[in-house]
Amino acid sequence: MRLPEHLELLLTDEPVLDVYAHGPWRVPDGLFEDISARIDALANDPRAADLTTDEHKLLTLPASLVTAEIFGILAFLPGGGAIKAGSWSQLPERLLHRHLANPGALSTRMTRWDAPGGRWRPPVDWLIEAPDRELAIELARECLGVLEGVEPLEERRKALLRLYSDPPECDVNLPKMELREHWHAHAGDDIVAAVPELLGPVGYLDWVCEGLLAAYGILAEAAPRDESVESHLIQLLLQGSMEHVPAELAAALGEDRYHDLQQRFPAERRGFKADAWQQRTRAWLVRALVAGAADACRAWLDMAMRFVAIVQGLPGDPWFPKAEWIPVGQFQTDLRRLYAPRRRVVNPLTETLKAPAGAEESGPDGEPGAAASGTRAALASTLVEQPELTAALEELTRGKDPVRLLIAGPDGTGKRDAAQELGKALALGRDPLWVTDNLYAGQRLSDAVAKLHADARDCAGDRLLVIDGLDGIVADPGNGEAIADELHRLLAIHPELNLVVLCDAGGEERIRDVNPVLPGRFRIARTAPFTARGHAELFRRALERHGARATRQAVEAAGALLAATPPMQSLRNARLAPYLADQVVAAVRARTEGGAEIVVRKGDVPAALDTAQSAGNPLHELRDLTGLETVKHEIALLVAGTHAARLRSESGLRITPPTRHMVFTGNPGTGKTMVARLLGRIYKKLGVLSSGHLVEASRAHLVGEYIGQTAPRTRRLVERAIGGVLFIDEAYTLTQSPLKGDYGHEAIAELVKLMEDHRDDLVVIVAGYEQEMVEFLSANPGLDSRFPKQIHFPDYTDDELITVFGQLAEADGFRLAPGTEDVLRSMLRRAPRGPSFGNGRLMRNLLDVAVANQADRIASVAVGASGDAVPAKPPAKKDLITLTAEDLPPLLEHPEEFFGLYL
């Protein structure tokens, strides 16, 4: 019996907000305090300071209209009549506590819940009292803005903000109800999909009924119930104290079902008992819970509560439903009662009452079964060429002690497959729980330790816990050592815990450096890269999955090819064989008659496997680039230096590998990224880099948002780039943040270390404006020496830009009519040149505009004069592929407008 992982947060004592339509969410520390401060700041804004009301029944009077508006929004955002639960579900009480007239005690019970009616509607509610209606709408939008960050409410909040960003064209001084109708009718489908209440009471009722019937159908399959759908709906109405069937249900359920409900309603009403119905429903939900339908239970509860809230509020908005109508609280109590970790005590009768001799459970051949003998199921491992790991798995599955296994090795060598096989062999009753190092990155120490304890408690005895990347977790400079100590302690506290940890090659030593005792608590098994024979077996298995087979010579050739193929990013080791098989099978299938067996022969296996997908000669492509003569000369010197170093090495001379990291400076659109990509391919061709791929990055890829995130994020990025080129654009942003606690310098320090560690198979190129890059290199003492080569990319001349425009047009299948280049030259002559000038990027944008104008021109000529879309005369082929001066953007009287329109 297992609770879905995304609901396991409900079994903890964490601060949780559980909007049923979204799912449980752990409230970040300090977030609600931050939002409260934003609310106070908006209420004290000079525009809103004098806007108050004496009518609000729950706020301290006089109450700020802004605060009253936010009170209504907080009730509306979860959904009209939607269930909002969890230990921190009292949103108005927590966010507006100091504004409440009679604030009560805040509850931290995980089973607490409510279902607000949500009578607020855009654009304004309480702010309608403001004298300036445009200001009122502006403040209402900002009320939504200050509530940013509450994840379960974000989709609806953002949808409403889009409505404010594109308001309808109507008089803002209309009465509130008329103004709402205009706004709701103007809302797009994407907004209404997120906020179906904007459809109006009948439309919202229709939406809820669809969800209610769908959830009921799933639950009825998981826990069959002796009642019809119509009887179920009537009992919901009766439980909601309804005395008749609302006429609006005819629109939501159809006239036939509506009339059926009307006919049955009097008879159902006579024998209905609310308490009995609630007890039956609670038992029904418990049966569904045990059957594994927890999500369907929650969906039905949410829709049932909305249904009651709507029919109670008809013909208006949903009403505030009462707690006793639907057994939400009982369901939440039952969920914790069934699934929360509990203490276990051995009953002495299990030892004092022995089974009669010969009554042991037998296997299929009369031998004692695995359960009776106390042994585990035999392991049938599918691992390839990992004898040390296979032996460890066989040893652990033969024993009776809890499993403690540490698997260290390169990525793609079967570590995760081994953990899955072990989990199946142990047959603990629940699927393994996988925990990755990303779940600990950036967490506060107390939160990380709490998660580790919760995972260990949950898995102890009946579930395998797999920690993927333990060496990365304990190597974290912030929390790593404390987490390693805590894990060592937990292994003693939970002696029945089955634990597998996965590490990179040498991971056990990195763990030992942090905590010398911890690796000794594990059986250690190491994996290794595959030989040609191992790759061949993996290739043969990959072909079998395609329904194909190969000759022995083809399998051997594939194995040799894969063993010689350098890895790229995550494409390495065992992942190379399926990659090759996909390509080979596709080629063989294309020439094989339908229905015939697909047989791969030696000639079908390519001579080389290019994982970087880089066809063509990069040196020729560099030579053919427009302009950039100084750049080409600098790259030619680098190539010549590499050739010379190889000749010296072949002659037996001692050489010192140069540092190949470099700086590209220049304005946008001057070809820096394009040259970096070519340089990677050139270095691969010369044997300097193993794959030559390009990984593009910016500040966001390196710098984390919290303490402890930056270094792991930077390491992961560099690991992706090993074997190729890491291109960091606008690198100077790493040192330009005005924030006091910015982590850009931490990213630089980590990058400098990794550049040195991987200098033999990694080139790092940092790029940006010339002056800013000078300041960047001076920000860290080690940076300037790590980037000995600096190449400047000058702006293109007008003639070069015209050539680029023509090349781009030709690549897209167009040609330029006579005179087009002259008009383009006139435009460029008048365009202001500065740091924001787009160069090649500008030509791409201008071409896109020209192609759009040409399409409009061709379509206009092709349509008949009557305007009935009947072609007057089909255009000639040459007209379809010709761009004329007429298609270019117009010459601008004010050149400064150039950038705003075309960049």
mmCIF file of C-alpha atoms in Angstrom, residues 318-607:
data_model
loop_
_atom_site.group_PDB
_atom_site.id
_atom_site.type_symbol
_atom_site.label_atom_id
_atom_site.label_comp_id
_atom_site.label_asym_id
_atom_site.label_seq_id
_atom_site.Cartn_x
_atom_site.Cartn_y
_atom_site.Cartn_z
ATOM 1 C CA PRO A 318 -20.335 30.263 -5.330
ATOM 2 C CA TRP A 319 -21.253 30.424 -1.654
ATOM 3 C CA PHE A 320 -18.990 29.591 1.261
ATOM 4 C CA PRO A 321 -19.574 25.829 1.799
ATOM 5 C CA LYS A 322 -19.795 24.421 5.294
ATOM 6 C CA ALA A 323 -17.344 21.893 6.691
ATOM 7 C CA GLU A 324 -19.964 19.255 7.432
ATOM 8 C CA TRP A 325 -21.212 18.947 3.866
ATOM 9 C CA ILE A 326 -18.330 16.930 2.370
ATOM 10 C CA PRO A 327 -16.033 14.684 4.513
ATOM 11 C CA VAL A 328 -12.800 16.467 3.638
ATOM 12 C CA GLY A 329 -11.405 16.583 7.161
ATOM 13 C CA GLN A 330 -12.206 12.923 7.746
ATOM 14 C CA PHE A 331 -10.475 11.982 4.476
ATOM 15 C CA GLN A 332 -7.327 13.881 5.456
ATOM 16 C CA THR A 333 -7.314 12.204 8.859
ATOM 17 C CA ASP A 334 -7.743 8.789 7.208
ATOM 18 C CA LEU A 335 -4.906 9.480 4.793
ATOM 19 C CA ARG A 336 -2.468 10.171 7.625
ATOM 20 C CA ARG A 337 -3.879 7.308 9.678
ATOM 21 C CA LEU A 338 -3.228 4.820 6.858
ATOM 22 C CA TYR A 339 0.046 6.078 5.416
ATOM 23 C CA ALA A 340 1.967 7.971 8.104
ATOM 24 C CA PRO A 341 5.113 6.156 9.355
ATOM 25 C CA ARG A 342 4.296 4.205 12.476
ATOM 26 C CA ARG A 343 6.253 2.353 15.107
ATOM 27 C CA ARG A 344 6.287 -1.412 14.945
ATOM 28 C CA VAL A 345 6.589 -3.838 17.835
ATOM 29 C CA VAL A 346 7.134 -7.549 17.301
ATOM 30 C CA ASN A 347 4.234 -9.616 18.610
ATOM 31 C CA PRO A 348 5.700 -12.394 20.841
ATOM 32 C CA LEU A 349 3.184 -14.861 19.380
ATOM 33 C CA THR A 350 5.211 -14.911 16.162
ATOM 34 C CA GLU A 351 7.960 -16.690 18.118
ATOM 35 C CA THR A 352 5.961 -18.724 20.640
ATOM 36 C CA LEU A 353 3.539 -20.183 18.087
ATOM 37 C CA LYS A 354 5.516 -22.169 15.535
ATOM 38 C CA ALA A 355 3.998 -23.638 12.389
ATOM 39 C CA PRO A 356 3.586 -27.435 12.375
ATOM 40 C CA ALA A 357 6.465 -29.352 10.864
ATOM 41 C CA GLY A 358 6.182 -29.761 7.119
ATOM 42 C CA ALA A 359 3.732 -26.867 6.804
ATOM 43 C CA GLU A 360 6.253 -24.433 5.368
ATOM 44 C CA GLU A 361 5.332 -22.665 2.201
ATOM 45 C CA SER A 362 6.594 -24.655 -0.756
ATOM 46 C CA GLY A 363 7.901 -23.636 -4.070
ATOM 47 C CA PRO A 364 6.633 -24.966 -7.413
ATOM 48 C CA ASP A 365 8.652 -28.201 -7.097
ATOM 49 C CA GLY A 366 7.831 -28.888 -3.486
ATOM 50 C CA GLU A 367 10.962 -27.144 -2.199
ATOM 51 C CA PRO A 368 10.635 -24.523 0.572
ATOM 52 C CA GLY A 369 9.722 -21.160 -0.977
ATOM 53 C CA ALA A 370 11.742 -18.002 -0.654
ATOM 54 C CA ALA A 371 9.455 -16.577 2.025
ATOM 55 C CA ALA A 372 9.705 -19.694 4.158
ATOM 56 C CA SER A 373 13.455 -20.110 3.826
ATOM 57 C CA GLY A 374 14.166 -16.442 4.527
ATOM 58 C CA THR A 375 16.235 -16.073 1.353
ATOM 59 C CA ARG A 376 15.670 -13.509 -1.340
ATOM 60 C CA ALA A 377 14.755 -14.134 -4.928
ATOM 61 C CA ALA A 378 17.641 -15.085 -7.202
ATOM 62 C CA LEU A 379 19.060 -12.170 -9.148
ATOM 63 C CA ALA A 380 19.055 -12.369 -12.932
ATOM 64 C CA SER A 381 21.362 -9.498 -13.784
ATOM 65 C CA THR A 382 21.455 -8.004 -17.274
ATOM 66 C CA LEU A 383 24.597 -5.943 -16.644
ATOM 67 C CA VAL A 384 27.313 -6.025 -19.265
ATOM 68 C CA GLU A 385 31.047 -6.228 -18.419
ATOM 69 C CA GLN A 386 30.719 -5.162 -14.778
ATOM 70 C CA PRO A 387 31.950 -8.246 -12.891
ATOM 71 C CA GLU A 388 32.646 -6.435 -9.608
ATOM 72 C CA LEU A 389 29.145 -4.970 -9.472
ATOM 73 C CA THR A 390 27.489 -8.231 -10.567
ATOM 74 C CA ALA A 391 29.312 -10.142 -7.812
ATOM 75 C CA ALA A 392 28.206 -7.574 -5.236
ATOM 76 C CA LEU A 393 24.556 -7.858 -6.335
ATOM 77 C CA GLU A 394 24.642 -11.659 -6.127
ATOM 78 C CA GLU A 395 26.217 -11.523 -2.678
ATOM 79 C CA LEU A 396 23.704 -9.054 -1.313
ATOM 80 C CA THR A 397 20.666 -10.881 -2.693
ATOM 81 C CA ARG A 398 21.852 -14.200 -1.203
ATOM 82 C CA GLY A 399 22.210 -12.706 2.260
ATOM 83 C CA LYS A 400 19.594 -11.786 4.846
ATOM 84 C CA ASP A 401 21.100 -8.581 6.205
ATOM 85 C CA PRO A 402 19.875 -5.150 5.080
ATOM 86 C CA VAL A 403 21.504 -3.939 1.879
ATOM 87 C CA ARG A 404 24.146 -1.212 2.120
ATOM 88 C CA LEU A 405 25.731 -0.769 -1.318
ATOM 89 C CA LEU A 406 27.868 2.043 -2.751
ATOM 90 C CA ILE A 407 28.271 1.947 -6.556
ATOM 91 C CA ALA A 408 30.990 4.197 -7.995
ATOM 92 C CA GLY A 409 31.793 4.597 -11.660
ATOM 93 C CA PRO A 410 31.433 6.709 -14.802
ATOM 94 C CA ASP A 411 28.032 7.771 -16.037
ATOM 95 C CA GLY A 412 26.293 5.270 -18.313
ATOM 96 C CA THR A 413 27.974 2.120 -16.959
ATOM 97 C CA GLY A 414 24.912 0.432 -15.450
ATOM 98 C CA LYS A 415 24.780 1.953 -11.960
ATOM 99 C CA ARG A 416 21.091 2.860 -12.109
ATOM 100 C CA ASP A 417 20.195 -0.418 -13.831
ATOM 101 C CA ALA A 418 21.918 -2.287 -11.000
ATOM 102 C CA ALA A 419 19.923 -0.384 -8.360
ATOM 103 C CA GLN A 420 16.678 -1.193 -10.175
ATOM 104 C CA GLU A 421 17.576 -4.877 -10.466
ATOM 105 C CA LEU A 422 18.435 -4.993 -6.775
ATOM 106 C CA GLY A 423 15.128 -3.351 -5.889
ATOM 107 C CA LYS A 424 13.219 -6.050 -7.819
ATOM 108 C CA ALA A 425 15.245 -8.863 -6.233
ATOM 109 C CA LEU A 426 14.647 -7.575 -2.699
ATOM 110 C CA ALA A 427 10.848 -7.569 -3.315
ATOM 111 C CA LEU A 428 10.197 -5.256 -0.381
ATOM 112 C CA GLY A 429 6.595 -4.506 -1.279
ATOM 113 C CA ARG A 430 7.092 -0.912 -2.433
ATOM 114 C CA ASP A 431 9.038 0.491 -5.361
ATOM 115 C CA PRO A 432 12.418 2.040 -4.520
ATOM 116 C CA LEU A 433 12.521 5.703 -3.508
ATOM 117 C CA TRP A 434 15.015 7.605 -5.655
ATOM 118 C CA VAL A 435 16.611 10.742 -4.245
ATOM 119 C CA THR A 436 18.991 12.868 -6.367
ATOM 120 C CA ASP A 437 21.595 15.416 -5.356
ATOM 121 C CA ASN A 438 19.474 18.193 -6.937
ATOM 122 C CA LEU A 439 16.930 17.780 -4.133
ATOM 123 C CA TYR A 440 19.543 18.952 -1.622
ATOM 124 C CA ALA A 441 21.142 21.746 -3.655
ATOM 125 C CA GLY A 442 20.539 25.181 -2.162
ATOM 126 C CA GLN A 443 18.472 23.933 0.800
ATOM 127 C CA ARG A 444 18.976 25.187 4.306
ATOM 128 C CA LEU A 445 20.789 22.657 6.448
ATOM 129 C CA SER A 446 17.758 22.069 8.660
ATOM 130 C CA ASP A 447 15.551 21.421 5.614
ATOM 131 C CA ALA A 448 18.085 19.068 4.028
ATOM 132 C CA VAL A 449 18.499 17.085 7.252
ATOM 133 C CA ALA A 450 14.716 16.939 7.748
ATOM 134 C CA LYS A 451 14.283 15.507 4.242
ATOM 135 C CA LEU A 452 16.996 12.914 4.839
ATOM 136 C CA HIS A 453 15.334 11.819 8.087
ATOM 137 C CA ALA A 454 11.890 11.655 6.455
ATOM 138 C CA ASP A 455 13.190 9.520 3.568
ATOM 139 C CA ALA A 456 14.981 7.149 5.951
ATOM 140 C CA ARG A 457 11.884 6.790 8.175
ATOM 141 C CA ASP A 458 9.644 6.113 5.202
ATOM 142 C CA CYS A 459 11.924 3.464 3.681
ATOM 143 C CA ALA A 460 13.053 1.690 6.846
ATOM 144 C CA GLY A 461 12.193 -1.999 6.578
ATOM 145 C CA ASP A 462 9.973 -2.128 3.488
ATOM 146 C CA ARG A 463 11.464 0.071 0.785
ATOM 147 C CA LEU A 464 14.842 0.469 -0.911
ATOM 148 C CA LEU A 465 16.264 3.995 -0.671
ATOM 149 C CA VAL A 466 18.510 5.019 -3.574
ATOM 150 C CA ILE A 467 20.577 8.217 -3.243
ATOM 151 C CA ASP A 468 21.893 9.205 -6.674
ATOM 152 C CA GLY A 469 24.955 11.455 -6.467
ATOM 153 C CA LEU A 470 25.917 11.094 -2.809
ATOM 154 C CA ASP A 471 29.491 12.214 -3.531
ATOM 155 C CA GLY A 472 28.124 15.477 -4.927
ATOM 156 C CA ILE A 473 25.916 15.968 -1.873
ATOM 157 C CA VAL A 474 28.670 15.475 0.703
ATOM 158 C CA ALA A 475 31.175 17.504 -1.333
ATOM 159 C CA ASP A 476 28.958 20.582 -1.128
ATOM 160 C CA PRO A 477 30.949 23.196 0.819
ATOM 161 C CA GLY A 478 27.852 24.390 2.660
ATOM 162 C CA ASN A 479 25.959 21.387 3.986
ATOM 163 C CA GLY A 480 27.932 18.393 2.720
ATOM 164 C CA GLU A 481 29.874 17.483 5.839
ATOM 165 C CA ALA A 482 26.822 17.790 8.111
ATOM 166 C CA ILE A 483 24.686 15.649 5.771
ATOM 167 C CA ALA A 484 27.419 12.979 5.663
ATOM 168 C CA ASP A 485 27.497 12.917 9.479
ATOM 169 C CA GLU A 486 23.699 12.715 9.604
ATOM 170 C CA LEU A 487 23.580 9.846 7.106
ATOM 171 C CA HIS A 488 26.143 7.921 9.161
ATOM 172 C CA ARG A 489 23.963 8.464 12.220
ATOM 173 C CA LEU A 490 20.799 7.333 10.410
ATOM 174 C CA LEU A 491 22.410 4.037 9.386
ATOM 175 C CA ALA A 492 22.768 3.261 13.081
ATOM 176 C CA ILE A 493 19.292 4.530 14.018
ATOM 177 C CA HIS A 494 17.606 2.466 11.270
ATOM 178 C CA PRO A 495 19.482 -0.853 11.145
ATOM 179 C CA GLU A 496 16.735 -2.292 8.910
ATOM 180 C CA LEU A 497 17.188 0.403 6.224
ATOM 181 C CA ASN A 498 18.111 -0.886 2.743
ATOM 182 C CA LEU A 499 20.260 1.774 1.056
ATOM 183 C CA VAL A 500 22.059 2.069 -2.292
ATOM 184 C CA VAL A 501 24.140 5.156 -3.089
ATOM 185 C CA LEU A 502 25.430 6.010 -6.566
ATOM 186 C CA CYS A 503 28.581 8.053 -7.174
ATOM 187 C CA ASP A 504 30.805 9.122 -10.052
ATOM 188 C CA ALA A 505 34.143 7.417 -10.579
ATOM 189 C CA GLY A 506 36.235 7.890 -7.437
ATOM 190 C CA GLY A 507 33.171 8.989 -5.506
ATOM 191 C CA GLU A 508 33.941 6.734 -2.552
ATOM 192 C CA GLU A 509 37.243 8.588 -2.047
ATOM 193 C CA ARG A 510 35.523 11.981 -2.177
ATOM 194 C CA ILE A 511 33.112 10.766 0.498
ATOM 195 C CA ARG A 512 36.035 9.410 2.553
ATOM 196 C CA ASP A 513 37.720 12.831 2.406
ATOM 197 C CA VAL A 514 34.654 14.351 4.065
ATOM 198 C CA ASN A 515 33.723 11.520 6.423
ATOM 199 C CA PRO A 516 36.355 8.736 6.686
ATOM 200 C CA VAL A 517 33.947 6.367 8.457
ATOM 201 C CA LEU A 518 30.949 6.547 6.111
ATOM 202 C CA PRO A 519 32.295 4.491 3.140
ATOM 203 C CA GLY A 520 33.114 1.679 5.583
ATOM 204 C CA ARG A 521 29.376 1.213 6.235
ATOM 205 C CA PHE A 522 28.837 0.104 2.615
ATOM 206 C CA ARG A 523 29.724 -2.776 0.346
ATOM 207 C CA ILE A 524 31.598 -0.898 -2.395
ATOM 208 C CA ALA A 525 31.387 -1.938 -6.053
ATOM 209 C CA ARG A 526 32.961 -0.074 -8.948
ATOM 210 C CA THR A 527 31.991 0.088 -12.604
ATOM 211 C CA ALA A 528 34.283 0.780 -15.564
ATOM 212 C CA PRO A 529 33.934 1.960 -19.172
ATOM 213 C CA PHE A 530 33.155 -0.765 -21.681
ATOM 214 C CA THR A 531 35.630 -2.513 -23.921
ATOM 215 C CA ALA A 532 34.907 -3.119 -27.606
ATOM 216 C CA ARG A 533 33.372 -6.489 -26.679
ATOM 217 C CA GLY A 534 31.046 -4.875 -24.147
ATOM 218 C CA HIS A 535 29.966 -2.194 -26.625
ATOM 219 C CA ALA A 536 29.294 -4.934 -29.165
ATOM 220 C CA GLU A 537 26.947 -6.727 -26.771
ATOM 221 C CA LEU A 538 25.141 -3.480 -25.980
ATOM 222 C CA PHE A 539 24.759 -2.796 -29.717
ATOM 223 C CA ARG A 540 23.335 -6.300 -30.278
ATOM 224 C CA ARG A 541 20.750 -5.734 -27.518
ATOM 225 C CA ALA A 542 19.833 -2.334 -28.951
ATOM 226 C CA LEU A 543 19.180 -3.964 -32.332
ATOM 227 C CA GLU A 544 16.938 -6.572 -30.696
ATOM 228 C CA ARG A 545 14.782 -3.781 -29.258
ATOM 229 C CA HIS A 546 14.330 -2.546 -32.841
ATOM 230 C CA GLY A 547 13.363 -6.049 -34.002
ATOM 231 C CA ALA A 548 16.574 -6.308 -36.021
ATOM 232 C CA ARG A 549 19.643 -8.534 -35.956
ATOM 233 C CA ALA A 550 23.232 -8.186 -37.173
ATOM 234 C CA THR A 551 25.971 -10.399 -38.515
ATOM 235 C CA ARG A 552 28.890 -11.240 -36.239
ATOM 236 C CA GLN A 553 31.192 -9.010 -38.315
ATOM 237 C CA ALA A 554 28.758 -6.083 -38.013
ATOM 238 C CA VAL A 555 28.497 -6.481 -34.232
ATOM 239 C CA GLU A 556 32.282 -6.580 -33.886
ATOM 240 C CA ALA A 557 32.694 -3.523 -36.126
ATOM 241 C CA ALA A 558 30.101 -1.630 -34.087
ATOM 242 C CA GLY A 559 31.888 -2.558 -30.866
ATOM 243 C CA ALA A 560 35.217 -1.287 -32.167
ATOM 244 C CA LEU A 561 33.608 1.911 -33.432
ATOM 245 C CA LEU A 562 31.850 2.642 -30.147
ATOM 246 C CA ALA A 563 34.986 1.968 -28.103
ATOM 247 C CA ALA A 564 36.818 4.557 -30.196
ATOM 248 C CA THR A 565 34.030 7.152 -30.111
ATOM 249 C CA PRO A 566 34.689 10.016 -27.674
ATOM 250 C CA PRO A 567 31.810 10.792 -25.288
ATOM 251 C CA MET A 568 29.857 14.045 -25.584
ATOM 252 C CA GLN A 569 27.800 15.509 -22.752
ATOM 253 C CA SER A 570 25.451 12.745 -21.535
ATOM 254 C CA LEU A 571 26.015 10.649 -24.677
ATOM 255 C CA ARG A 572 28.619 8.243 -23.329
ATOM 256 C CA ASN A 573 29.310 4.594 -22.480
ATOM 257 C CA ALA A 574 26.145 2.451 -22.660
ATOM 258 C CA ARG A 575 24.141 5.292 -24.244
ATOM 259 C CA LEU A 576 26.289 5.223 -27.392
ATOM 260 C CA ALA A 577 25.027 1.810 -28.574
ATOM 261 C CA PRO A 578 21.308 2.793 -28.858
ATOM 262 C CA TYR A 579 22.404 6.025 -30.563
ATOM 263 C CA LEU A 580 24.307 4.077 -33.228
ATOM 264 C CA ALA A 581 21.566 1.447 -33.517
ATOM 265 C CA ASP A 582 18.940 4.112 -34.223
ATOM 266 C CA GLN A 583 20.986 5.462 -37.146
ATOM 267 C CA VAL A 584 21.945 2.092 -38.586
ATOM 268 C CA VAL A 585 18.454 0.546 -38.351
ATOM 269 C CA ALA A 586 16.877 3.632 -39.969
ATOM 270 C CA ALA A 587 19.285 3.363 -42.916
ATOM 271 C CA VAL A 588 18.778 -0.404 -43.335
ATOM 272 C CA ARG A 589 14.993 -0.152 -43.000
ATOM 273 C CA ALA A 590 14.888 2.485 -45.760
ATOM 274 C CA ARG A 591 16.307 -0.006 -48.286
ATOM 275 C CA THR A 592 14.522 -3.109 -46.945
ATOM 276 C CA GLU A 593 11.285 -4.219 -48.531
ATOM 277 C CA GLY A 594 8.254 -4.043 -46.300
ATOM 278 C CA GLY A 595 7.838 -7.077 -44.067
ATOM 279 C CA ALA A 596 11.360 -8.382 -44.680
ATOM 280 C CA GLU A 597 13.721 -9.046 -41.758
ATOM 281 C CA ILE A 598 16.074 -6.177 -40.941
ATOM 282 C CA VAL A 599 19.641 -7.500 -41.024
ATOM 283 C CA VAL A 600 22.583 -5.196 -40.301
ATOM 284 C CA ARG A 601 25.799 -6.088 -42.081
ATOM 285 C CA LYS A 602 29.342 -4.836 -41.605
ATOM 286 C CA GLY A 603 29.030 -2.362 -44.470
ATOM 287 C CA ASP A 604 26.076 -0.721 -42.716
ATOM 288 C CA VAL A 605 28.216 0.284 -39.735
ATOM 289 C CA PRO A 606 29.751 3.723 -40.406
ATOM 290 C CA ALA A 607 33.493 4.263 -40.222
#
